[in-house]
Short mmCIF file of C-alpha atoms (C1' of nucleotides) in Angstrom, two decimals:
data_model
loop_
_atom_site.label_atom_id
_atom_site.label_comp_id
_atom_site.label_asym_id
_atom_site.label_seq_id
_atom_site.Cartn_x
_atom_site.Cartn_y
_atom_site.Cartn_z
CA MET A 1 -13.32 -33.41 11.33
CA THR A 2 -16.09 -31.39 9.88
CA GLU A 3 -16.83 -29.03 12.74
CA ALA A 4 -20.46 -28.65 13.78
CA GLN A 5 -21.36 -25.26 12.24
CA PRO A 6 -24.02 -23.02 13.69
CA LEU A 7 -27.15 -22.82 11.62
CA TYR A 8 -26.70 -19.18 10.62
CA ALA A 9 -23.22 -20.07 9.35
CA ARG A 10 -24.59 -22.84 7.23
CA VAL A 11 -27.13 -20.49 5.66
CA LYS A 12 -24.37 -17.95 5.00
CA ASP A 13 -22.15 -20.60 3.45
CA HIS A 14 -24.90 -21.72 1.24
CA ILE A 15 -25.57 -18.25 -0.02
CA LEU A 16 -21.93 -17.36 -0.42
CA THR A 17 -21.36 -20.56 -2.37
CA GLN A 18 -24.09 -19.71 -4.80
CA ILE A 19 -22.67 -16.15 -5.18
CA ARG A 20 -19.09 -17.18 -5.62
CA SER A 21 -19.85 -19.95 -8.13
CA GLY A 22 -21.73 -17.41 -10.15
CA SER A 23 -25.00 -19.27 -9.85
CA TRP A 24 -26.42 -16.06 -8.43
CA ALA A 25 -25.20 -13.17 -10.49
CA PRO A 26 -24.89 -9.58 -9.13
CA GLY A 27 -28.28 -8.07 -8.86
CA ALA A 28 -29.99 -11.47 -8.47
CA ARG A 29 -32.50 -11.93 -5.82
CA VAL A 30 -31.41 -13.73 -2.66
CA PRO A 31 -34.17 -15.84 -0.93
CA SER A 32 -36.13 -13.76 1.55
CA GLU A 33 -35.96 -14.47 5.23
CA ASN A 34 -39.15 -16.34 5.18
CA GLU A 35 -38.10 -18.41 2.25
CA LEU A 36 -34.94 -19.41 4.15
CA VAL A 37 -37.11 -20.23 7.14
CA GLU A 38 -39.05 -22.72 5.01
CA SER A 39 -36.18 -24.24 3.11
CA PHE A 40 -33.76 -24.61 5.99
CA GLY A 41 -36.38 -25.19 8.75
CA ILE A 42 -35.02 -22.46 10.93
CA SER A 43 -36.51 -19.48 12.68
CA ARG A 44 -36.72 -16.07 11.00
CA MET A 45 -34.27 -14.51 13.54
CA THR A 46 -31.62 -17.07 12.41
CA ALA A 47 -32.25 -16.33 8.74
CA ASN A 48 -32.14 -12.63 9.61
CA ARG A 49 -28.80 -12.97 11.23
CA ALA A 50 -27.33 -14.80 8.22
CA LEU A 51 -28.54 -12.07 5.81
CA ARG A 52 -27.65 -9.27 8.19
CA GLU A 53 -24.07 -10.45 8.49
CA LEU A 54 -23.76 -10.94 4.72
CA HIS A 55 -24.93 -7.34 4.40
CA ALA A 56 -22.44 -6.10 6.92
CA GLU A 57 -19.65 -8.01 5.07
CA GLY A 58 -20.58 -6.31 1.85
CA TYR A 59 -21.93 -9.24 -0.17
CA VAL A 60 -25.59 -8.34 -0.47
CA ALA A 61 -27.75 -5.19 -0.48
CA ARG A 62 -31.05 -5.21 1.50
CA VAL A 63 -33.99 -3.10 0.70
CA PRO A 64 -36.85 -2.95 3.24
CA GLY A 65 -40.08 -3.98 1.64
CA VAL A 66 -38.33 -5.29 -1.47
CA GLY A 67 -35.80 -7.98 -0.84
CA THR A 68 -32.15 -8.91 -0.61
CA PHE A 69 -29.85 -8.83 -3.67
CA VAL A 70 -26.39 -9.90 -4.69
CA LYS A 71 -24.04 -7.00 -4.73
CA GLU A 72 -21.68 -6.03 -7.52
CA PRO A 73 -18.21 -7.20 -6.64
CA PRO A 74 -16.03 -4.26 -5.57
CA ALA A 75 -14.44 -2.43 -8.54
CA ARG A 76 -11.18 -1.70 -6.87
CA GLY A 77 -7.89 -2.23 -8.57
CA SER A 78 -5.78 -4.23 -6.27
CA LEU A 79 -3.11 -2.01 -4.89
CA MET A 80 -0.74 -4.73 -4.18
CA GLU A 81 -1.39 -7.65 -6.33
CA LEU A 82 -0.53 -11.14 -5.39
CA ARG A 83 2.66 -11.07 -7.36
CA ASN A 84 5.26 -13.59 -7.53
CA ILE A 85 8.74 -12.47 -6.62
CA ALA A 86 10.31 -14.85 -9.14
CA GLU A 87 8.34 -13.20 -11.90
CA GLU A 88 9.29 -9.71 -10.66
CA ILE A 89 12.85 -10.50 -10.64
CA GLU A 90 12.77 -12.14 -14.07
CA ALA A 91 10.73 -9.18 -15.44
CA ARG A 92 13.78 -7.10 -14.58
CA GLY A 93 15.89 -9.40 -16.61
CA HIS A 94 17.63 -10.82 -13.58
CA ARG A 95 18.11 -14.36 -12.39
CA HIS A 96 15.86 -15.65 -9.54
CA SER A 97 17.07 -18.37 -7.18
CA SER A 98 15.84 -19.46 -3.81
CA ARG A 99 17.07 -21.42 -0.81
CA ILE A 100 14.84 -23.36 1.53
CA VAL A 101 15.81 -22.59 5.13
CA ALA A 102 13.08 -24.38 7.01
CA ARG A 103 10.22 -26.61 6.19
CA ALA A 104 8.13 -28.16 8.94
CA GLU A 105 4.67 -28.89 10.23
CA VAL A 106 4.00 -27.00 13.45
CA THR A 107 1.22 -26.45 15.91
CA ALA A 108 -0.21 -23.01 15.89
CA THR A 109 0.77 -20.65 18.73
CA PRO A 110 -2.00 -18.63 20.30
CA ALA A 111 -1.04 -15.64 18.07
CA LEU A 112 -1.18 -17.84 14.98
CA THR A 113 -4.39 -19.40 16.11
CA GLU A 114 -5.93 -15.92 16.07
CA ASP A 115 -4.27 -14.94 12.80
CA PHE A 116 -5.81 -17.97 11.12
CA GLU A 117 -9.16 -17.29 12.83
CA MET A 118 -9.25 -20.70 14.46
CA LYS A 119 -10.95 -21.51 17.66
CA THR A 120 -8.36 -24.01 18.76
CA PRO A 121 -4.71 -24.45 17.77
CA GLN A 122 -4.38 -26.60 14.65
CA ARG A 123 -1.41 -27.93 12.64
CA LEU A 124 0.07 -25.57 10.15
CA PHE A 125 2.61 -25.88 7.46
CA HIS A 126 5.62 -23.63 7.97
CA ILE A 127 8.24 -22.75 5.39
CA VAL A 128 11.07 -20.27 5.30
CA ILE A 129 12.72 -19.44 2.01
CA VAL A 130 15.32 -16.87 0.94
CA HIS A 131 14.88 -15.41 -2.48
CA GLU A 132 17.81 -14.19 -4.38
CA GLU A 133 18.27 -11.79 -7.30
CA ASN A 134 21.41 -12.61 -9.21
CA GLY A 135 22.54 -14.49 -6.17
CA VAL A 136 22.03 -11.63 -3.72
CA PRO A 137 19.31 -12.23 -1.02
CA VAL A 138 16.47 -9.79 -1.50
CA GLN A 139 13.64 -11.38 0.47
CA ILE A 140 12.97 -13.76 3.34
CA GLU A 141 9.65 -15.46 2.90
CA ASP A 142 8.32 -16.81 6.23
CA ARG A 143 5.03 -18.45 5.40
CA TYR A 144 2.35 -20.49 7.34
CA VAL A 145 -0.25 -22.29 5.37
CA ASN A 146 -3.58 -23.79 6.41
CA PRO A 147 -3.48 -27.57 5.66
CA PHE A 148 -7.21 -27.62 5.22
CA ALA A 149 -7.03 -25.02 2.45
CA ALA A 150 -3.97 -26.43 0.64
CA PRO A 151 -3.40 -30.05 1.78
CA ARG A 152 -0.79 -30.76 -0.87
CA PHE A 153 1.26 -27.66 -0.18
CA MET A 154 4.20 -29.44 1.40
CA ALA A 155 4.54 -31.85 -1.52
CA GLN A 156 5.55 -29.10 -3.89
CA ASP A 157 9.02 -28.56 -5.22
CA PHE A 158 9.73 -24.99 -4.20
CA SER A 159 12.94 -24.77 -6.15
CA ALA A 160 10.84 -24.89 -9.27
CA THR A 161 7.67 -23.07 -8.12
CA THR A 162 7.39 -20.39 -5.49
CA PRO A 163 4.89 -20.86 -2.77
CA THR A 164 2.91 -17.88 -4.03
CA ALA A 165 2.67 -19.29 -7.47
CA TYR A 166 1.51 -22.66 -6.21
CA LEU A 167 -1.15 -21.16 -3.82
CA VAL A 168 -2.51 -18.68 -6.44
CA ALA A 169 -3.01 -21.62 -8.78
CA ALA A 170 -4.34 -24.01 -6.27
CA VAL A 171 -6.68 -21.84 -4.15
CA PRO A 172 -9.02 -19.03 -5.34
CA VAL A 173 -8.16 -15.95 -3.29
CA ASP A 174 -11.07 -13.70 -2.57
CA GLU A 175 -9.74 -11.39 0.20
CA LEU A 176 -6.37 -9.99 0.90
CA GLU A 177 -4.83 -8.11 3.83
CA HIS A 178 -1.53 -6.31 3.89
CA THR A 179 0.36 -4.76 6.73
CA VAL A 180 3.63 -2.96 6.14
CA GLU A 181 6.03 -1.93 8.75
CA ALA A 182 9.72 -1.09 9.19
CA VAL A 183 11.69 -3.41 11.47
CA MET A 184 15.14 -4.09 12.57
CA PRO A 185 15.79 -7.64 11.56
CA GLU A 186 16.77 -10.42 14.00
CA PRO A 187 20.41 -11.51 13.88
CA ALA A 188 19.36 -14.73 12.16
CA GLN A 189 17.59 -12.70 9.48
CA GLN A 190 20.55 -10.38 9.11
CA GLU A 191 22.64 -13.42 8.35
CA LEU A 192 20.14 -14.82 5.86
CA LEU A 193 20.04 -11.56 4.04
CA GLY A 194 23.71 -10.88 4.35
CA ILE A 195 23.27 -7.37 5.76
CA SER A 196 24.86 -5.29 8.47
CA ALA A 197 23.54 -4.95 11.97
CA ASN A 198 21.96 -1.57 11.65
CA GLU A 199 20.18 -1.87 8.34
CA PRO A 200 16.42 -1.65 8.59
CA CYS A 201 14.03 -3.90 6.68
CA LEU A 202 10.58 -3.66 5.29
CA ALA A 203 8.27 -6.29 6.63
CA LEU A 204 5.21 -6.99 4.56
CA ARG A 205 2.65 -9.16 6.27
CA ARG A 206 0.09 -10.72 4.00
CA ARG A 207 -2.94 -12.79 4.90
CA SER A 208 -5.19 -14.20 2.21
CA TRP A 209 -8.67 -15.68 2.47
CA SER A 210 -10.50 -18.14 0.38
CA ARG A 211 -14.17 -18.81 0.91
CA GLY A 212 -14.06 -17.18 4.32
CA HIS A 213 -11.07 -19.11 5.60
CA VAL A 214 -7.54 -17.93 6.05
CA VAL A 215 -5.33 -19.72 3.54
CA THR A 216 -1.90 -18.46 4.41
CA LEU A 217 0.05 -15.90 6.38
CA ALA A 218 3.24 -14.73 4.80
CA THR A 219 5.81 -12.34 6.29
CA LEU A 220 8.10 -10.99 3.63
CA THR A 221 11.19 -9.26 4.87
CA TYR A 222 13.08 -7.02 2.40
CA PRO A 223 16.35 -5.25 3.21
CA ALA A 224 15.76 -1.51 2.89
CA SER A 225 18.71 -0.98 0.63
CA ARG A 226 17.53 -3.48 -2.00
CA TYR A 227 13.87 -3.11 -2.21
CA ALA A 228 10.89 -0.77 -2.03
CA LEU A 229 7.22 -1.54 -2.55
CA TYR A 230 5.54 0.31 -5.32
CA SER A 231 1.96 0.81 -6.54
CA ARG A 232 0.32 3.18 -8.99
CA TYR A 233 -3.25 3.17 -9.99
CA LYS A 234 -6.01 5.33 -11.21
CA THR A 235 -8.64 6.17 -8.66
CA SER A 236 -11.77 4.41 -9.85
CA ALA A 237 -14.56 6.72 -10.68
CA ARG A 238 -17.12 6.62 -7.92
CA GLY A 239 -20.80 6.84 -8.67
CA THR A 240 -21.38 3.35 -9.93
CA ILE A 241 -21.34 1.79 -6.56
CA ALA A 242 -24.98 1.22 -5.63
CA GLN A 243 -24.10 1.71 -1.99
CA MET B 1 -32.35 16.36 14.55
CA THR B 2 -31.32 13.66 16.84
CA GLU B 3 -32.42 10.59 14.89
CA ALA B 4 -34.24 7.91 16.79
CA GLN B 5 -31.44 5.37 17.21
CA PRO B 6 -32.10 1.64 17.67
CA LEU B 7 -31.45 0.34 21.17
CA TYR B 8 -28.50 -1.82 20.16
CA ALA B 9 -26.90 1.16 18.45
CA ARG B 10 -27.23 3.25 21.62
CA VAL B 11 -25.52 0.53 23.66
CA LYS B 12 -22.73 0.28 21.05
CA ASP B 13 -22.31 4.07 21.11
CA HIS B 14 -22.16 4.18 24.79
CA ILE B 15 -19.42 1.56 24.88
CA LEU B 16 -17.45 3.09 21.98
CA THR B 17 -17.63 6.48 23.73
CA GLN B 18 -16.08 5.00 26.85
CA ILE B 19 -13.38 3.27 24.78
CA ARG B 20 -12.54 6.30 22.69
CA SER B 21 -12.50 8.67 25.66
CA GLY B 22 -10.05 6.35 27.37
CA SER B 23 -12.32 5.78 30.29
CA TRP B 24 -12.08 2.05 29.55
CA ALA B 25 -8.47 1.33 28.68
CA PRO B 26 -7.42 -1.58 26.54
CA GLY B 27 -7.75 -4.77 28.50
CA ALA B 28 -10.49 -3.34 30.64
CA ARG B 29 -13.59 -5.35 31.24
CA VAL B 30 -16.76 -4.32 29.37
CA PRO B 31 -20.07 -4.88 31.18
CA SER B 32 -21.46 -8.35 30.53
CA GLU B 33 -24.56 -8.87 28.59
CA ASN B 34 -26.65 -9.32 31.82
CA GLU B 35 -25.19 -6.07 33.25
CA LEU B 36 -26.17 -4.19 30.08
CA VAL B 37 -29.59 -5.82 30.33
CA GLU B 38 -29.99 -4.31 33.84
CA SER B 39 -28.44 -0.87 33.17
CA PHE B 40 -30.17 -0.22 29.93
CA GLY B 41 -33.42 -2.10 30.60
CA ILE B 42 -33.08 -4.16 27.49
CA SER B 43 -33.32 -7.85 26.69
CA ARG B 44 -30.24 -9.97 26.51
CA MET B 45 -30.46 -10.51 22.82
CA THR B 46 -30.23 -6.77 22.24
CA ALA B 47 -27.18 -6.56 24.54
CA ASN B 48 -25.73 -9.57 22.72
CA ARG B 49 -26.10 -7.91 19.29
CA ALA B 50 -24.35 -4.82 20.53
CA LEU B 51 -21.37 -6.68 21.88
CA ARG B 52 -21.33 -9.16 19.02
CA GLU B 53 -21.11 -6.33 16.49
CA LEU B 54 -18.42 -4.51 18.39
CA HIS B 55 -16.51 -7.80 18.35
CA ALA B 56 -16.97 -8.19 14.61
CA GLU B 57 -15.76 -4.59 14.15
CA GLY B 58 -12.64 -5.31 16.10
CA TYR B 59 -13.23 -3.18 19.15
CA VAL B 60 -13.54 -5.79 21.81
CA ALA B 61 -12.48 -9.39 22.41
CA ARG B 62 -14.97 -11.94 23.80
CA VAL B 63 -14.08 -14.97 25.84
CA PRO B 64 -16.78 -17.52 26.46
CA GLY B 65 -17.21 -18.09 30.11
CA VAL B 66 -15.07 -15.11 31.04
CA GLY B 67 -16.23 -11.81 29.63
CA THR B 68 -15.69 -9.05 27.11
CA PHE B 69 -12.66 -6.87 27.03
CA VAL B 70 -11.50 -3.66 25.30
CA LYS B 71 -9.03 -4.47 22.49
CA GLU B 72 -5.82 -2.60 21.78
CA PRO B 73 -6.50 -0.15 18.91
CA PRO B 74 -4.22 -0.88 15.99
CA ALA B 75 -1.95 2.00 15.02
CA ARG B 76 -2.30 1.72 11.31
CA GLY B 77 -2.49 3.96 8.40
CA SER B 78 -4.36 3.14 5.28
CA LEU B 79 -2.27 2.11 2.25
CA MET B 80 -4.94 2.31 -0.39
CA GLU B 81 -6.92 5.34 0.27
CA LEU B 82 -6.01 8.94 0.46
CA ARG B 83 -6.74 9.18 4.10
CA ASN B 84 -6.22 11.96 6.42
CA ILE B 85 -4.02 11.25 9.33
CA ALA B 86 -6.05 13.53 11.55
CA GLU B 87 -9.14 11.41 10.84
CA GLU B 88 -7.27 8.20 11.38
CA ILE B 89 -6.00 9.31 14.77
CA GLU B 90 -9.45 10.60 15.84
CA ALA B 91 -11.08 7.40 14.69
CA ARG B 92 -8.91 5.64 17.18
CA GLY B 93 -10.27 7.87 19.84
CA HIS B 94 -7.02 9.82 20.24
CA ARG B 95 -6.14 13.48 20.01
CA HIS B 96 -4.51 14.80 16.93
CA SER B 97 -2.28 17.75 16.93
CA SER B 98 0.40 19.15 14.49
CA ARG B 99 3.29 21.42 14.47
CA ILE B 100 4.47 23.33 11.40
CA VAL B 101 8.30 22.98 11.08
CA ALA B 102 8.85 24.61 7.78
CA ARG B 103 6.78 26.58 5.26
CA ALA B 104 8.42 28.14 2.19
CA GLU B 105 8.26 28.66 -1.55
CA VAL B 106 11.25 27.00 -3.22
CA THR B 107 12.69 26.40 -6.62
CA ALA B 108 12.49 22.80 -7.73
CA THR B 109 15.76 20.87 -7.66
CA PRO B 110 16.50 18.75 -10.69
CA ALA B 111 15.13 15.63 -8.87
CA LEU B 112 11.90 17.52 -7.91
CA THR B 113 11.61 18.83 -11.43
CA GLU B 114 11.57 15.26 -12.63
CA ASP B 115 9.15 14.15 -9.92
CA PHE B 116 6.74 16.78 -10.90
CA GLU B 117 7.18 15.97 -14.62
CA MET B 118 8.23 19.47 -15.46
CA LYS B 119 10.55 20.39 -18.26
CA THR B 120 12.24 23.24 -16.41
CA PRO B 121 12.54 23.95 -12.67
CA GLN B 122 9.50 25.86 -11.39
CA ARG B 123 8.52 27.31 -8.08
CA LEU B 124 7.02 24.87 -5.60
CA PHE B 125 5.30 25.16 -2.26
CA HIS B 126 7.05 23.29 0.45
CA ILE B 127 5.78 22.47 3.93
CA VAL B 128 6.98 20.23 6.67
CA ILE B 129 4.54 19.26 9.44
CA VAL B 130 4.93 16.97 12.45
CA HIS B 131 1.63 15.15 13.34
CA GLU B 132 1.13 14.03 16.84
CA GLU B 133 -1.15 11.40 18.43
CA ASN B 134 -1.92 12.29 22.03
CA GLY B 135 1.13 14.58 21.92
CA VAL B 136 3.48 11.92 20.65
CA PRO B 137 4.94 12.51 17.18
CA VAL B 138 3.76 9.76 14.71
CA GLN B 139 4.43 11.24 11.35
CA ILE B 140 6.58 13.74 9.50
CA GLU B 141 4.85 15.14 6.53
CA ASP B 142 7.21 16.63 4.11
CA ARG B 143 5.22 17.91 1.09
CA TYR B 144 5.75 19.72 -2.09
CA VAL B 145 2.85 21.18 -3.93
CA ASN B 146 2.47 22.40 -7.50
CA PRO B 147 1.29 26.06 -7.37
CA PHE B 148 -0.47 25.72 -10.65
CA ALA B 149 -2.70 22.95 -9.42
CA ALA B 150 -3.41 24.44 -5.97
CA PRO B 151 -2.56 28.20 -6.07
CA ARG B 152 -4.20 28.93 -2.69
CA PHE B 153 -2.46 26.18 -0.83
CA MET B 154 -0.19 28.38 1.20
CA ALA B 155 -3.05 30.50 2.42
CA GLN B 156 -4.50 27.68 4.41
CA ASP B 157 -4.47 27.36 8.23
CA PHE B 158 -2.83 23.98 8.67
CA SER B 159 -3.39 23.96 12.42
CA ALA B 160 -7.09 23.58 11.57
CA THR B 161 -6.96 21.58 8.37
CA THR B 162 -4.34 19.04 7.28
CA PRO B 163 -2.82 19.53 3.84
CA THR B 164 -4.25 16.19 2.71
CA ALA B 165 -7.77 17.33 3.74
CA TYR B 166 -7.43 20.62 1.85
CA LEU B 167 -5.98 19.11 -1.30
CA VAL B 168 -8.50 16.25 -1.45
CA ALA B 169 -11.26 18.91 -1.22
CA ALA B 170 -9.65 21.38 -3.63
CA VAL B 171 -8.26 19.21 -6.31
CA PRO B 172 -9.86 16.12 -7.83
CA VAL B 173 -7.26 13.32 -7.69
CA ASP B 174 -7.37 10.83 -10.48
CA GLU B 175 -4.11 8.92 -10.07
CA LEU B 176 -2.06 7.90 -7.18
CA GLU B 177 1.46 6.50 -6.76
CA HIS B 178 2.82 4.99 -3.56
CA THR B 179 6.33 3.87 -2.76
CA VAL B 180 7.07 2.40 0.57
CA GLU B 181 10.46 1.71 1.99
CA ALA B 182 12.26 1.26 5.23
CA VAL B 183 14.75 4.00 6.12
CA MET B 184 17.02 5.06 8.88
CA PRO B 185 15.99 8.67 9.55
CA GLU B 186 18.27 11.59 9.39
CA PRO B 187 19.30 13.05 12.76
CA ALA B 188 17.00 16.04 12.19
CA GLN B 189 14.13 13.67 11.63
CA GLN B 190 15.01 11.61 14.71
CA GLU B 191 14.78 14.76 16.78
CA LEU B 192 11.42 15.77 15.23
CA LEU B 193 10.05 12.28 16.01
CA GLY B 194 11.76 11.97 19.32
CA ILE B 195 13.17 8.59 18.59
CA SER B 196 16.48 6.95 19.26
CA ALA B 197 19.33 6.76 16.79
CA ASN B 198 18.80 3.14 15.64
CA GLU B 199 15.08 3.07 15.18
CA PRO B 200 13.99 2.40 11.65
CA CYS B 201 11.13 4.31 9.99
CA LEU B 202 8.67 3.61 7.35
CA ALA B 203 8.83 6.10 4.51
CA LEU B 204 5.75 6.43 2.34
CA ARG B 205 6.21 8.51 -0.71
CA ARG B 206 3.01 9.55 -2.49
CA ARG B 207 2.45 11.33 -5.69
CA SER B 208 -0.96 12.39 -6.86
CA TRP B 209 -2.11 13.50 -10.26
CA SER B 210 -5.01 15.57 -11.42
CA ARG B 211 -5.88 15.99 -15.06
CA GLY B 212 -2.49 14.63 -16.03
CA HIS B 213 -0.40 16.92 -13.86
CA VAL B 214 1.40 16.15 -10.66
CA VAL B 215 -0.35 17.93 -7.88
CA THR B 216 1.74 17.03 -4.91
CA LEU B 217 4.60 14.89 -3.67
CA ALA B 218 4.40 13.89 -0.02
CA THR B 219 6.98 11.93 1.90
CA LEU B 220 5.40 10.67 5.08
CA THR B 221 7.90 9.24 7.68
CA TYR B 222 6.53 7.03 10.44
CA PRO B 223 8.59 5.68 13.31
CA ALA B 224 8.40 1.87 13.12
CA SER B 225 7.51 1.39 16.65
CA ARG B 226 4.37 3.54 16.38
CA TYR B 227 2.91 2.88 13.05
CA ALA B 228 2.15 0.31 10.30
CA LEU B 229 0.40 0.71 7.08
CA TYR B 230 -2.60 -1.46 6.43
CA SER B 231 -4.95 -2.46 3.66
CA ARG B 232 -7.57 -5.10 3.34
CA TYR B 233 -9.93 -5.64 0.40
CA LYS B 234 -11.98 -8.15 -1.40
CA THR B 235 -10.55 -9.23 -4.77
CA SER B 236 -12.98 -8.38 -7.46
CA ALA B 237 -13.06 -11.71 -9.26
CA ARG B 238 -15.58 -14.07 -7.89
CA GLY B 239 -15.70 -17.62 -9.05
CA THR B 240 -13.78 -16.90 -12.13
CA ILE B 241 -10.19 -16.93 -10.87
CA ALA B 242 -8.75 -19.53 -13.12
CA GLN B 243 -5.00 -18.74 -13.21
"C1'" DC C 1 -59.09 5.54 -17.38
"C1'" DG C 2 -56.98 7.36 -13.16
"C1'" DC C 3 -56.65 7.37 -8.49
"C1'" DA C 4 -57.13 6.17 -3.65
"C1'" DG C 5 -57.29 2.62 -0.51
"C1'" DT C 6 -56.07 -2.00 0.81
"C1'" DA C 7 -53.65 -6.20 1.10
"C1'" DT C 8 -49.35 -8.42 1.00
"C1'" DA C 9 -44.52 -9.27 1.18
"C1'" DC C 10 -40.15 -7.93 3.06
"C1'" DT C 11 -36.93 -6.00 6.13
"C1'" DG C 12 -35.77 -4.02 10.90
"C1'" DT C 13 -35.96 -4.13 15.59
"C1'" DA C 14 -37.00 -6.02 20.11
"C1'" DT C 15 -38.55 -9.29 23.67
"C1'" DA C 16 -38.75 -13.49 26.68
"C1'" DG C 17 -37.27 -17.78 27.20
"C1'" DA C 18 -34.39 -21.80 26.63
"C1'" DC C 19 -30.34 -24.81 26.38
"C1'" DA C 20 -25.36 -25.57 25.69
"C1'" DA C 21 -20.51 -24.78 26.34
"C1'" DC C 22 -17.07 -22.74 28.95
"C1'" DC C 23 -14.46 -20.77 32.90
"C1'" DT C 24 -13.64 -19.64 37.69
"C1'" DT C 25 -14.36 -20.11 42.31
"C1'" DA C 26 -15.87 -22.23 46.37
"C1'" DT C 27 -16.99 -26.34 48.66
"C1'" DA C 28 -16.84 -31.10 50.17
"C1'" DC C 29 -14.38 -35.15 50.28
"C1'" DA C 30 -10.57 -38.51 50.60
"C1'" DT D 1 -3.02 -31.32 51.41
"C1'" DG D 2 -4.71 -32.40 47.19
"C1'" DT D 3 -8.47 -33.66 44.31
"C1'" DA D 4 -13.06 -34.12 42.67
"C1'" DT D 5 -17.56 -31.85 42.52
"C1'" DA D 6 -20.91 -28.27 42.52
"C1'" DA D 7 -22.41 -23.62 41.73
"C1'" DG D 8 -22.74 -19.48 39.44
"C1'" DG D 9 -21.42 -16.29 35.96
"C1'" DT D 10 -20.54 -15.61 30.98
"C1'" DT D 11 -20.72 -16.14 26.08
"C1'" DG D 12 -23.07 -18.54 21.97
"C1'" DT D 13 -26.89 -20.10 19.79
"C1'" DC D 14 -31.84 -20.77 18.60
"C1'" DT D 15 -36.83 -20.33 18.83
"C1'" DA D 16 -41.43 -18.15 18.74
"C1'" DT D 17 -43.64 -14.02 18.74
"C1'" DA D 18 -44.65 -9.20 18.07
"C1'" DC D 19 -44.86 -4.66 16.03
"C1'" DA D 20 -43.13 -0.96 12.97
"C1'" DG D 21 -41.82 0.79 8.53
"C1'" DT D 22 -41.43 0.45 3.54
"C1'" DA D 23 -42.27 -0.92 -1.23
"C1'" DT D 24 -45.28 -3.23 -4.50
"C1'" DA D 25 -49.42 -5.20 -6.40
"C1'" DC D 26 -54.15 -5.33 -6.49
"C1'" DT D 27 -58.92 -3.80 -6.16
"C1'" DG D 28 -62.72 -0.95 -6.33
"C1'" DC D 29 -64.50 3.55 -6.83
"C1'" DG D 30 -65.31 7.80 -9.18
#
DNA sequence: CGCAGTATACTGTATAGACAACCTTATACA
DNA sequence: TGTATAAGGTTGTCTATACAGTATACTGCG
């Protein structure tokens, strides 16, 4: 079950764990390559690769002749927060309801295998839910979940809790990816949303990571006439970012 | 002037140049590590590093036992940042061109007066530009600009500089608002983009503020088939996400 | 005390060699 | 003909070593 991990990945994991747990605060010194050589019993090139990749991924800063240090977490306001559609609807004073359309355990297709950054196809949870605002469908949530990240996902009662709400509470998210595009919905989707044949939809595709692994891939389809995505934020003052 | 570049960087540059110029089309085979060893006179570890980093950066796909191949470049715009479409297109190794469709000074309609947070209707600069990627239209930029914020806006040569580039340089932006929706374009827009009647578009509406005043309102219309908006970021909280 | 020179630690790059895992193709065999 | 086997190419990882460049700490000299 536990896949044999390359040595450099084990070193990266060890360091990331310390950073994420807070044991090593921003600015703290990360063991030098030679120290990692000693403690892990590896060669310096392997330690170098681990630290170099952590640098490329933005977790640490490296200063030649001095050392490697934990970086300040990025001070960006999240453009699109991980918001719960039920809360959004209720915040507008409307009534949220949902209907579960599909609920199954599937084997990842090649495309999904890549989306989840897996080497080989694995089992995935799959769920399709239609969210309604005052009884009118406003979103199709088509979601795949990594069972290793959220093993108890399928046991939830999604008429009481939305998948987003459960996942946010159950798994710490440390990276998000959003892709937005305009699509013409499939006939099946048109029927679920109760829209006419030529109405475009907004498709928001969201992947979230936790501890370096993809937790979930959600495709949220909104009928154009009933929804728009919105964000407003102040541009953070630059100058505090050490690099 | 020409900085001494590390060997692996030279190999990366060489490959990226071929990809960006189109000499190596998506799907084409990239020289194997051993071929790079021969042609560049380097060791395999150096060739491996070049290809490995290109893989991490998303430019190539690597298949063990088979080879390395040029990946399809994603046609994506940035959702979070105030990016310049010309730069985005050029970053993909494609050619950017633009065509000015309209250029006028107008009086704000009631709706625009509200958008610009003005009490009474004022004069506004208005410009419509079609941006093209390799000669294919990918964006209609329909922009209004507040003359008080950027009085010299209309004097710019927009065949050389995009409006975004000029405004970012000329006016410090300290607040941004984005609204994204799916729309069916007007017939005039269909013609400008050269798309069929039933192709949906992504409409990104962006307002930006400087010192409390609305500087510009831009409506960017992308044909669905040619563009998606993208963002990916690390969430700031590490280890402390309790909710 | 101040300063120059030196030693040391750390990162950055590069090499040569080795072994494993994987895929494709050609070959030999039944 | 169909199948098993072998060979060769490719990526993936790891080691041991080397040298260069940079920053810091120490040491001895003036």
